[in-house]
Amino acid sequence: MDDPARLNALAALEVVDSHADADFERLSQTAAFIFKAEIALVTLIDKERQWFRACFGVDNVTEALTETSFCAHAIALPGDEDTLVVLDAKQDDRFKDNPLVTGWPGIRFYAGAAVVVNGQKVGSLCVIDTKPRSTLEPGLVEQLVSLAGLTSTLFSLKDEARVRARTAAALVREEWRHALTLEAGKVGSWVWDVRSGEVACNDMFRRMYELPEGEAVRMEDVLAAIHPSDRLMVEASIEASFREGEDFSAEARIAETGRWMSMRGRVYQRDAEGNPLVMMGVGIDISESKQSAEHTRLLLRELNHRVKNTLAMIQSVARQTIRQNPDPQDFIEAFSGRLRTISDAHVLLADRDWSGVQLYEVIASQFGPGFRTDPDRAEVRGEDVTLPADHALGLGLILHELTTNAHHYGAWSGDEGMVSIDWEVKRRPTRGLSLTWRESGGPEVSRPAEYGMGARLIERSLAKVLDSEVKLSFEPSGVVAHIWMPLPAEQD
């Protein structure tokens, strides 16, 4: 009863632990009718347990122990023997002390034929009676064997059906997983029957190409959805794939939405002459990556433009600094401060992808980050405004020169002086920033006979680079600077 092959065949059955089956019930009922027996069973047997798949003539019996089973003897017969007949169990030394004989149900007669699945005896179809028999009518055993054969076939068919159902369910789950993966990844899949022109595709592909739902899709519909400027290129790539066997690959815009698609495919089936039959592929929306690449190109062009302007500004600052400070040490000190201001402005601009800097940030680079909450002899009034990159850089240098001058000679050279900055954005005749720097409370100021480096840098060089206007006035109460800078037009 512990043959490994038999036990493996039994374990492979999907129906071992399932409930009684109506088909097996009909077979057992037929066997009972043929034998005119009280009980008929369809059983499966392993080393320890016996399961009842059909129980005609008894109720509420699901399993029993193998050690008391008549059917265990039936399938344990040697060789090709597959039928056990016991005419009177009380007269048979093998069974006379069996509790199924001495107790309920009081078996006296038994006839069982083996159920064979995959070449292994896994159970039996048997008939049982509580009355002994002296003999059997001719042909009864053969009929029992035939019914057992049907039972074996039915077991195999039911098991195969369950396996197929389980496989089909697994395939459905896999298809759903695949579909959800494509949906989550925003991937449109398609299969093109080249001869008929029909395209089987998922919903994502339909949405990408603005194809109507529920209608048949043909390749001409897909090509018609592509922007006319890109259509010839896509068709040429498909033809090259047909002709040369290479993968189809193209990037094209959708005519209706303008979004970019990456199209990839491969011929998976050809006829005997090499003509394409089936092409499969995917479509991926690459609009975001295209926009990102375009943004990077624009940023690099903008950066190149800014670098040229910055180098021109640095060249002008260096030239005038060395004229004013021919001594190398003086030049290094003066030029380093101006260069540091340019560098700080570049850091601010780089952090914002050169899209511009807030005016308050430019002021903070010279006055310190706490100038608004904890001003140190400074008053700043005005609504914050975004400055273009060149203007932020230039204004930073202007404020650096004014701040340096205020510390050395102006309002901040003593203990009482104040600096005030106020501005407004004017919209006529052109939009621009009008900013005023005003010093007070410092030493009395008089107009110098000759402009120093800082004044020339502010009023001439930077104004020229920035296309702005800077006017300095040296009033007795302190230096005043009026700065005008054009600003881009407001966007709606």
Short mmCIF file of C-alpha atoms in Angstrom, two decimals, residues 31-467:
data_model
loop_
_atom_site.label_atom_id
_atom_site.label_comp_id
_atom_site.label_asym_id
_atom_site.label_seq_id
_atom_site.Cartn_x
_atom_site.Cartn_y
_atom_site.Cartn_z
CA ALA A 31 -23.08 -0.95 -10.12
CA ALA A 32 -25.48 -1.56 -7.21
CA PHE A 33 -28.36 -2.12 -9.62
CA ILE A 34 -26.39 -4.61 -11.70
CA PHE A 35 -25.30 -6.59 -8.62
CA LYS A 36 -28.58 -6.10 -6.76
CA ALA A 37 -26.40 -4.92 -3.86
CA GLU A 38 -27.32 -2.73 -0.91
CA ILE A 39 -24.20 -0.53 -1.06
CA ALA A 40 -21.88 0.68 -3.83
CA LEU A 41 -18.82 2.94 -3.36
CA VAL A 42 -16.26 4.82 -5.40
CA THR A 43 -13.14 5.19 -3.26
CA LEU A 44 -9.60 6.56 -3.34
CA ILE A 45 -6.99 5.02 -1.07
CA ASP A 46 -3.58 6.05 0.25
CA LYS A 47 -1.38 4.56 2.95
CA GLU A 48 -3.58 5.69 5.85
CA ARG A 49 -6.94 6.94 4.57
CA GLN A 50 -9.76 5.94 2.26
CA TRP A 51 -11.96 8.65 0.71
CA PHE A 52 -15.45 8.03 -0.60
CA ARG A 53 -16.22 9.92 -3.83
CA ALA A 54 -19.60 8.20 -4.11
CA CYS A 55 -21.66 6.37 -1.48
CA PHE A 56 -24.81 4.66 -2.68
CA GLY A 57 -26.76 3.05 0.15
CA VAL A 58 -24.99 4.79 3.07
CA ASP A 59 -25.15 8.39 4.31
CA ASN A 60 -22.68 10.83 5.89
CA VAL A 61 -19.57 8.75 5.22
CA THR A 62 -16.59 10.68 3.87
CA GLU A 63 -13.50 8.65 4.79
CA ALA A 64 -12.24 5.61 6.68
CA LEU A 65 -8.97 4.00 7.79
CA THR A 66 -7.05 2.04 5.19
CA GLU A 67 -6.17 -0.77 7.62
CA THR A 68 -9.80 -1.99 7.73
CA SER A 69 -10.53 -1.37 4.04
CA PHE A 70 -11.63 -4.20 1.72
CA CYS A 71 -10.73 -1.91 -1.21
CA ALA A 72 -7.14 -1.71 0.00
CA HIS A 73 -6.92 -5.46 -0.59
CA ALA A 74 -8.46 -5.07 -4.03
CA ILE A 75 -5.82 -2.66 -5.30
CA ALA A 76 -3.01 -4.56 -3.58
CA LEU A 77 -3.54 -7.67 -5.71
CA PRO A 78 -0.39 -8.67 -7.57
CA GLY A 79 0.30 -8.18 -11.29
CA ASP A 80 -2.63 -7.56 -13.56
CA GLU A 81 -5.20 -8.76 -11.07
CA ASP A 82 -7.54 -5.87 -10.41
CA THR A 83 -10.71 -7.49 -9.07
CA LEU A 84 -11.42 -8.82 -5.58
CA VAL A 85 -14.54 -10.90 -4.88
CA VAL A 86 -15.44 -12.06 -1.34
CA LEU A 87 -18.61 -14.20 -1.33
CA ASP A 88 -18.80 -14.49 2.48
CA ALA A 89 -16.49 -12.35 4.59
CA LYS A 90 -17.20 -14.38 7.73
CA GLN A 91 -15.75 -17.44 6.04
CA ASP A 92 -12.66 -15.58 4.76
CA ASP A 93 -9.63 -15.60 7.07
CA ARG A 94 -8.59 -12.18 5.79
CA PHE A 95 -11.80 -10.45 6.87
CA LYS A 96 -13.69 -12.55 9.44
CA ASP A 97 -12.34 -10.42 12.33
CA ASN A 98 -12.62 -7.10 10.47
CA PRO A 99 -14.72 -4.59 12.46
CA LEU A 100 -16.66 -3.80 9.26
CA VAL A 101 -17.75 -7.45 9.28
CA THR A 102 -18.29 -7.96 13.01
CA GLY A 103 -19.84 -4.51 13.43
CA TRP A 104 -21.51 -1.91 11.25
CA PRO A 105 -22.31 -2.23 8.37
CA GLY A 106 -21.92 -6.02 8.71
CA ILE A 107 -20.29 -6.76 5.38
CA ARG A 108 -20.76 -10.33 4.12
CA PHE A 109 -20.40 -9.93 0.36
CA TYR A 110 -17.85 -7.69 -1.42
CA ALA A 111 -16.82 -7.25 -5.06
CA GLY A 112 -14.39 -4.51 -6.06
CA ALA A 113 -12.49 -3.53 -9.24
CA ALA A 114 -9.46 -1.25 -9.22
CA VAL A 115 -9.63 2.33 -10.48
CA VAL A 116 -6.47 3.00 -12.50
CA VAL A 117 -5.18 6.54 -13.23
CA ASN A 118 -1.94 7.16 -15.11
CA GLY A 119 -1.13 3.45 -14.91
CA GLN A 120 -1.48 3.28 -11.11
CA LYS A 121 -4.20 1.72 -8.97
CA VAL A 122 -5.50 4.62 -6.85
CA GLY A 123 -8.89 3.33 -5.68
CA SER A 124 -11.81 1.08 -6.49
CA LEU A 125 -15.44 0.79 -7.54
CA CYS A 126 -17.06 -1.76 -5.24
CA VAL A 127 -20.42 -3.26 -4.30
CA ILE A 128 -21.26 -4.49 -0.78
CA ASP A 129 -24.06 -6.55 0.69
CA THR A 130 -24.94 -7.69 4.19
CA LYS A 131 -25.94 -11.13 2.89
CA PRO A 132 -23.40 -13.69 1.72
CA ARG A 133 -23.52 -15.20 -1.75
CA SER A 134 -22.64 -18.64 -2.92
CA THR A 135 -21.78 -17.69 -6.45
CA LEU A 136 -21.94 -14.83 -8.99
CA GLU A 137 -23.92 -14.74 -12.18
CA PRO A 138 -21.73 -14.94 -15.31
CA GLY A 139 -20.59 -11.55 -16.68
CA LEU A 140 -21.12 -9.53 -13.50
CA VAL A 141 -17.43 -9.21 -12.71
CA GLU A 142 -16.73 -8.10 -16.30
CA GLN A 143 -19.42 -5.42 -16.02
CA LEU A 144 -17.89 -4.23 -12.74
CA VAL A 145 -14.49 -3.98 -14.41
CA SER A 146 -16.05 -1.96 -17.26
CA LEU A 147 -17.70 0.43 -14.82
CA ALA A 148 -14.38 0.76 -12.96
CA GLY A 149 -12.76 1.64 -16.31
CA LEU A 150 -15.36 4.36 -16.83
CA THR A 151 -14.67 5.59 -13.33
CA SER A 152 -10.95 5.72 -14.11
CA THR A 153 -11.63 7.71 -17.28
CA LEU A 154 -13.97 10.04 -15.42
CA PHE A 155 -11.32 10.69 -12.77
CA SER A 156 -8.79 11.55 -15.47
CA LEU A 157 -11.20 13.82 -17.35
CA LYS A 158 -12.31 15.67 -14.23
CA ASP A 159 -8.74 16.08 -13.07
CA GLU A 160 -7.68 17.34 -16.49
CA ALA A 161 -10.62 19.76 -16.56
CA ARG A 162 -9.64 21.14 -13.16
CA VAL A 163 -6.04 21.52 -14.26
CA ARG A 164 -7.15 23.27 -17.42
CA ALA A 165 -9.46 25.57 -15.47
CA ARG A 166 -6.67 26.39 -13.06
CA THR A 167 -4.29 27.04 -15.96
CA ALA A 168 -6.88 29.20 -17.70
CA ALA A 169 -7.42 31.17 -14.50
CA ALA A 170 -3.66 31.62 -14.16
CA LEU A 171 -3.48 32.83 -17.76
CA VAL A 172 -6.30 35.29 -17.13
CA ARG A 173 -4.50 36.58 -14.06
CA GLU A 174 -1.29 36.86 -16.06
CA GLU A 175 -3.08 38.71 -18.85
CA TRP A 176 -4.59 41.10 -16.32
CA ARG A 177 -1.19 41.59 -14.70
CA HIS A 178 0.34 42.21 -18.10
CA ALA A 179 -2.43 44.62 -19.05
CA LEU A 180 -2.18 46.50 -15.75
CA THR A 181 1.60 46.68 -16.11
CA LEU A 182 1.26 48.19 -19.58
CA GLU A 183 -1.43 50.55 -18.30
CA ALA A 184 0.67 51.67 -15.33
CA GLY A 185 3.70 52.13 -17.56
CA LYS A 186 1.59 54.01 -20.14
CA VAL A 187 2.58 51.55 -22.84
CA GLY A 188 0.29 50.91 -25.80
CA SER A 189 0.62 47.44 -27.32
CA TRP A 190 -0.43 46.37 -30.82
CA VAL A 191 -0.45 43.35 -33.13
CA TRP A 192 -0.78 44.02 -36.87
CA ASP A 193 -2.12 41.39 -39.27
CA VAL A 194 -0.27 42.70 -42.30
CA ARG A 195 -2.39 40.87 -44.89
CA SER A 196 -5.76 42.02 -43.57
CA GLY A 197 -4.49 45.36 -42.28
CA GLU A 198 -6.27 44.88 -38.95
CA VAL A 199 -4.57 45.98 -35.73
CA ALA A 200 -5.40 44.45 -32.35
CA CYS A 201 -4.43 46.90 -29.62
CA ASN A 202 -5.05 47.73 -25.97
CA ASP A 203 -7.03 50.69 -24.67
CA MET A 204 -3.89 52.67 -23.89
CA PHE A 205 -2.84 52.51 -27.54
CA ARG A 206 -6.29 53.74 -28.62
CA ARG A 207 -6.08 56.69 -26.23
CA MET A 208 -2.55 57.54 -27.32
CA TYR A 209 -3.49 57.67 -31.00
CA GLU A 210 -6.95 59.18 -30.46
CA LEU A 211 -8.62 56.12 -31.99
CA PRO A 212 -12.35 55.56 -31.30
CA GLU A 213 -13.25 52.92 -28.72
CA GLY A 214 -15.15 49.80 -29.71
CA GLU A 215 -14.37 50.09 -33.43
CA ALA A 216 -12.03 47.94 -35.51
CA VAL A 217 -8.60 49.50 -36.01
CA ARG A 218 -6.66 49.28 -39.26
CA MET A 219 -3.08 50.30 -39.89
CA GLU A 220 -4.23 53.14 -42.15
CA ASP A 221 -6.14 54.54 -39.15
CA VAL A 222 -2.97 54.49 -37.06
CA LEU A 223 -0.92 56.15 -39.81
CA ALA A 224 -3.64 58.76 -40.34
CA ALA A 225 -3.41 59.70 -36.65
CA ILE A 226 0.28 60.60 -37.05
CA HIS A 227 1.28 64.17 -37.85
CA PRO A 228 1.65 64.61 -41.65
CA SER A 229 5.22 65.86 -41.23
CA ASP A 230 6.23 62.59 -39.54
CA ARG A 231 4.09 60.11 -41.46
CA LEU A 232 6.48 59.45 -44.37
CA MET A 233 9.32 58.77 -41.96
CA VAL A 234 7.20 56.22 -40.05
CA GLU A 235 6.14 54.48 -43.26
CA ALA A 236 9.74 54.33 -44.47
CA SER A 237 10.84 52.76 -41.18
CA ILE A 238 8.10 50.11 -41.47
CA GLU A 239 9.14 49.32 -45.04
CA ALA A 240 12.77 48.97 -43.95
CA SER A 241 11.69 46.53 -41.24
CA PHE A 242 9.75 44.48 -43.82
CA ARG A 243 12.58 44.53 -46.35
CA GLU A 244 15.70 44.17 -44.22
CA GLY A 245 14.35 42.35 -41.15
CA GLU A 246 15.49 45.05 -38.73
CA ASP A 247 13.35 46.25 -35.83
CA PHE A 248 10.93 49.04 -36.61
CA SER A 249 11.65 52.17 -34.59
CA ALA A 250 10.35 55.72 -35.02
CA GLU A 251 9.43 58.83 -33.06
CA ALA A 252 6.45 60.80 -34.28
CA ARG A 253 3.83 63.30 -33.16
CA ILE A 254 0.11 62.63 -32.93
CA ALA A 255 -1.66 65.03 -35.24
CA GLU A 256 -4.59 65.82 -32.93
CA THR A 257 -2.72 66.27 -29.64
CA GLY A 258 0.84 67.07 -30.73
CA ARG A 259 2.20 64.58 -28.20
CA TRP A 260 5.31 62.60 -29.09
CA MET A 261 5.23 58.80 -29.41
CA SER A 262 8.05 56.32 -29.59
CA MET A 263 6.96 53.48 -31.85
CA ARG A 264 8.77 50.14 -31.83
CA GLY A 265 7.94 46.85 -33.50
CA ARG A 266 9.20 43.61 -35.01
CA VAL A 267 7.98 41.20 -37.69
CA TYR A 268 7.23 37.96 -35.83
CA GLN A 269 5.87 35.87 -38.66
CA ARG A 270 6.62 35.62 -42.40
CA ASP A 271 5.32 33.32 -45.13
CA ALA A 272 7.43 30.84 -47.12
CA GLU A 273 8.52 33.63 -49.48
CA GLY A 274 9.63 35.90 -46.65
CA ASN A 275 6.69 38.30 -46.85
CA PRO A 276 5.65 39.72 -43.46
CA LEU A 277 2.48 38.31 -41.94
CA VAL A 278 2.40 39.61 -38.36
CA MET A 279 4.14 42.58 -36.76
CA MET A 280 3.94 43.24 -33.02
CA GLY A 281 5.05 46.29 -31.10
CA VAL A 282 4.47 48.98 -28.53
CA GLY A 283 3.90 52.71 -28.40
CA ILE A 284 5.23 54.85 -25.56
CA ASP A 285 4.36 58.48 -24.85
CA ILE A 286 7.69 60.34 -24.68
CA SER A 287 6.29 63.88 -24.63
CA GLU A 288 7.69 64.62 -21.16
CA SER A 289 11.19 63.44 -22.07
CA LYS A 290 11.04 65.44 -25.31
CA GLN A 291 9.99 68.52 -23.38
CA SER A 292 12.75 67.91 -20.86
CA ALA A 293 15.33 67.58 -23.63
CA GLU A 294 14.06 70.74 -25.29
CA HIS A 295 14.17 72.54 -21.94
CA THR A 296 17.77 71.41 -21.50
CA ARG A 297 18.70 72.67 -24.97
CA LEU A 298 17.06 76.02 -24.26
CA LEU A 299 18.81 76.18 -20.92
CA LEU A 300 22.19 75.51 -22.52
CA ARG A 301 21.57 78.20 -25.14
CA GLU A 302 20.50 80.57 -22.38
CA LEU A 303 23.56 79.63 -20.37
CA ASN A 304 25.85 80.29 -23.33
CA HIS A 305 24.24 83.70 -23.77
CA ARG A 306 24.59 84.48 -20.06
CA VAL A 307 28.20 83.35 -19.98
CA LYS A 308 29.06 85.64 -22.90
CA ASN A 309 27.37 88.58 -21.18
CA THR A 310 29.05 87.72 -17.88
CA LEU A 311 32.47 87.46 -19.48
CA ALA A 312 31.95 90.84 -21.14
CA MET A 313 30.96 92.26 -17.77
CA ILE A 314 33.96 90.70 -16.01
CA GLN A 315 36.27 91.97 -18.75
CA SER A 316 34.92 95.51 -18.33
CA VAL A 317 35.17 95.31 -14.52
CA ALA A 318 38.71 93.94 -14.66
CA ARG A 319 39.88 96.57 -17.15
CA GLN A 320 38.55 99.49 -15.15
CA THR A 321 39.63 98.00 -11.81
CA ILE A 322 43.25 97.71 -12.91
CA ARG A 323 43.20 101.26 -14.25
CA GLN A 324 42.02 102.56 -10.90
CA ASN A 325 44.21 100.17 -8.87
CA PRO A 326 47.50 99.55 -10.69
CA ASP A 327 49.04 98.08 -7.55
CA PRO A 328 48.56 94.27 -7.72
CA GLN A 329 47.45 93.94 -4.11
CA ASP A 330 44.91 96.77 -4.42
CA PHE A 331 43.68 95.28 -7.69
CA ILE A 332 43.17 91.84 -6.13
CA GLU A 333 41.19 93.25 -3.20
CA ALA A 334 38.97 95.44 -5.38
CA PHE A 335 38.46 92.90 -8.14
CA SER A 336 37.86 89.97 -5.75
CA GLY A 337 34.85 91.68 -4.16
CA ARG A 338 33.30 92.39 -7.56
CA LEU A 339 34.03 88.90 -8.80
CA ARG A 340 32.51 87.42 -5.63
CA THR A 341 29.34 89.41 -6.25
CA ILE A 342 29.13 88.03 -9.80
CA SER A 343 29.70 84.52 -8.43
CA ASP A 344 26.97 84.86 -5.80
CA ALA A 345 24.53 86.05 -8.45
CA HIS A 346 25.45 83.07 -10.63
CA VAL A 347 24.74 80.66 -7.76
CA LEU A 348 21.27 82.17 -7.31
CA LEU A 349 20.56 81.96 -11.03
CA ALA A 350 21.84 78.38 -11.35
CA ASP A 351 19.58 77.29 -8.47
CA ARG A 352 16.63 78.59 -10.49
CA ASP A 353 17.69 77.26 -13.90
CA TRP A 354 18.53 80.81 -14.98
CA SER A 355 14.85 81.68 -14.97
CA GLY A 356 15.41 84.84 -12.92
CA VAL A 357 15.92 86.00 -9.35
CA GLN A 358 13.70 87.93 -6.92
CA LEU A 359 14.77 91.50 -6.18
CA TYR A 360 14.76 90.82 -2.43
CA GLU A 361 17.30 88.03 -3.00
CA VAL A 362 19.62 90.42 -4.86
CA ILE A 363 19.40 92.92 -2.00
CA ALA A 364 19.97 90.17 0.56
CA SER A 365 23.20 89.20 -1.20
CA GLN A 366 24.59 92.63 -0.22
CA PHE A 367 22.68 93.53 2.95
CA GLY A 368 22.54 90.06 4.50
CA PRO A 369 19.61 87.62 4.72
CA GLY A 370 18.05 89.35 7.74
CA PHE A 371 17.79 92.80 6.21
CA ARG A 372 13.98 92.76 6.31
CA THR A 373 13.42 91.48 9.85
CA ASP A 374 16.53 92.94 11.50
CA PRO A 375 17.74 95.87 9.36
CA ASP A 376 21.08 97.44 10.20
CA ARG A 377 20.57 101.10 9.38
CA ALA A 378 18.75 100.24 6.19
CA GLU A 379 15.21 100.80 4.97
CA VAL A 380 13.86 98.79 2.06
CA ARG A 381 10.43 99.46 0.60
CA GLY A 382 8.82 97.96 -2.44
CA GLU A 383 6.91 94.97 -3.73
CA ASP A 384 9.13 92.02 -4.63
CA VAL A 385 9.62 91.48 -8.36
CA THR A 386 11.37 88.89 -10.51
CA LEU A 387 14.42 90.15 -12.39
CA PRO A 388 15.76 88.56 -15.58
CA ALA A 389 19.16 86.88 -15.21
CA ASP A 390 21.26 89.68 -16.77
CA HIS A 391 19.50 92.35 -14.75
CA ALA A 392 19.86 90.44 -11.48
CA LEU A 393 23.58 90.04 -12.17
CA GLY A 394 24.07 93.68 -13.12
CA LEU A 395 21.97 95.07 -10.27
CA GLY A 396 23.95 92.93 -7.84
CA LEU A 397 27.15 94.57 -9.03
CA ILE A 398 25.61 98.05 -8.82
CA LEU A 399 24.45 97.42 -5.25
CA HIS A 400 27.88 96.00 -4.41
CA GLU A 401 29.58 99.21 -5.57
CA LEU A 402 27.08 101.41 -3.75
CA THR A 403 27.37 99.32 -0.58
CA THR A 404 31.17 99.35 -0.70
CA ASN A 405 31.18 103.13 -1.22
CA ALA A 406 28.69 103.61 1.65
CA HIS A 407 30.98 101.67 4.01
CA HIS A 408 34.16 103.48 2.94
CA TYR A 409 32.99 107.05 2.39
CA GLY A 410 29.23 107.35 2.76
CA ALA A 411 26.38 106.80 5.19
CA TRP A 412 27.79 103.63 6.77
CA SER A 413 31.27 105.00 7.32
CA GLY A 414 30.03 106.59 10.56
CA ASP A 415 27.66 105.56 13.34
CA GLU A 416 24.48 107.45 12.39
CA GLY A 417 24.01 107.13 8.65
CA MET A 418 21.14 105.35 6.94
CA VAL A 419 20.59 103.84 3.51
CA SER A 420 17.13 103.55 2.02
CA ILE A 421 16.09 101.67 -1.10
CA ASP A 422 12.65 102.02 -2.63
CA TRP A 423 11.28 101.13 -6.03
CA GLU A 424 8.22 100.70 -8.14
CA VAL A 425 7.41 98.84 -11.33
CA LYS A 426 6.30 101.25 -14.04
CA ARG A 427 4.27 100.00 -16.95
CA ARG A 428 4.43 102.99 -19.29
CA PRO A 429 5.83 103.81 -21.73
CA THR A 430 7.56 100.44 -21.29
CA ARG A 431 7.50 98.08 -18.34
CA GLY A 432 10.53 98.60 -16.11
CA LEU A 433 11.95 98.84 -12.61
CA SER A 434 12.56 102.30 -11.19
CA LEU A 435 14.78 101.95 -8.09
CA THR A 436 16.27 104.67 -5.92
CA TRP A 437 19.23 104.30 -3.53
CA ARG A 438 19.45 107.16 -1.03
CA GLU A 439 21.99 107.77 1.72
CA SER A 440 21.52 110.12 4.69
CA GLY A 441 23.10 110.92 8.04
CA GLY A 442 26.65 110.33 6.90
CA PRO A 443 29.53 112.74 6.13
CA GLU A 444 28.69 115.69 3.92
CA VAL A 445 29.10 114.75 0.28
CA SER A 446 30.34 116.84 -2.61
CA ARG A 447 30.58 115.91 -6.26
CA PRO A 448 34.07 114.58 -6.98
CA ALA A 449 36.17 116.28 -9.58
CA GLU A 450 36.74 112.89 -11.20
CA TYR A 451 34.65 109.75 -10.92
CA GLY A 452 36.19 106.85 -9.10
CA MET A 453 36.14 103.29 -10.35
CA GLY A 454 32.87 102.40 -8.68
CA ALA A 455 31.00 105.41 -10.03
CA ARG A 456 32.28 104.83 -13.57
CA LEU A 457 31.44 101.12 -13.33
CA ILE A 458 27.92 101.90 -12.15
CA GLU A 459 27.04 104.78 -14.44
CA ARG A 460 28.78 103.78 -17.64
CA SER A 461 29.90 100.18 -18.06
CA LEU A 462 27.07 98.32 -16.34
CA ALA A 463 24.41 100.60 -17.76
CA LYS A 464 25.77 99.84 -21.22
CA VAL A 465 25.81 96.08 -20.67
CA LEU A 466 22.34 95.98 -19.14
CA ASP A 467 20.69 98.42 -21.54
#
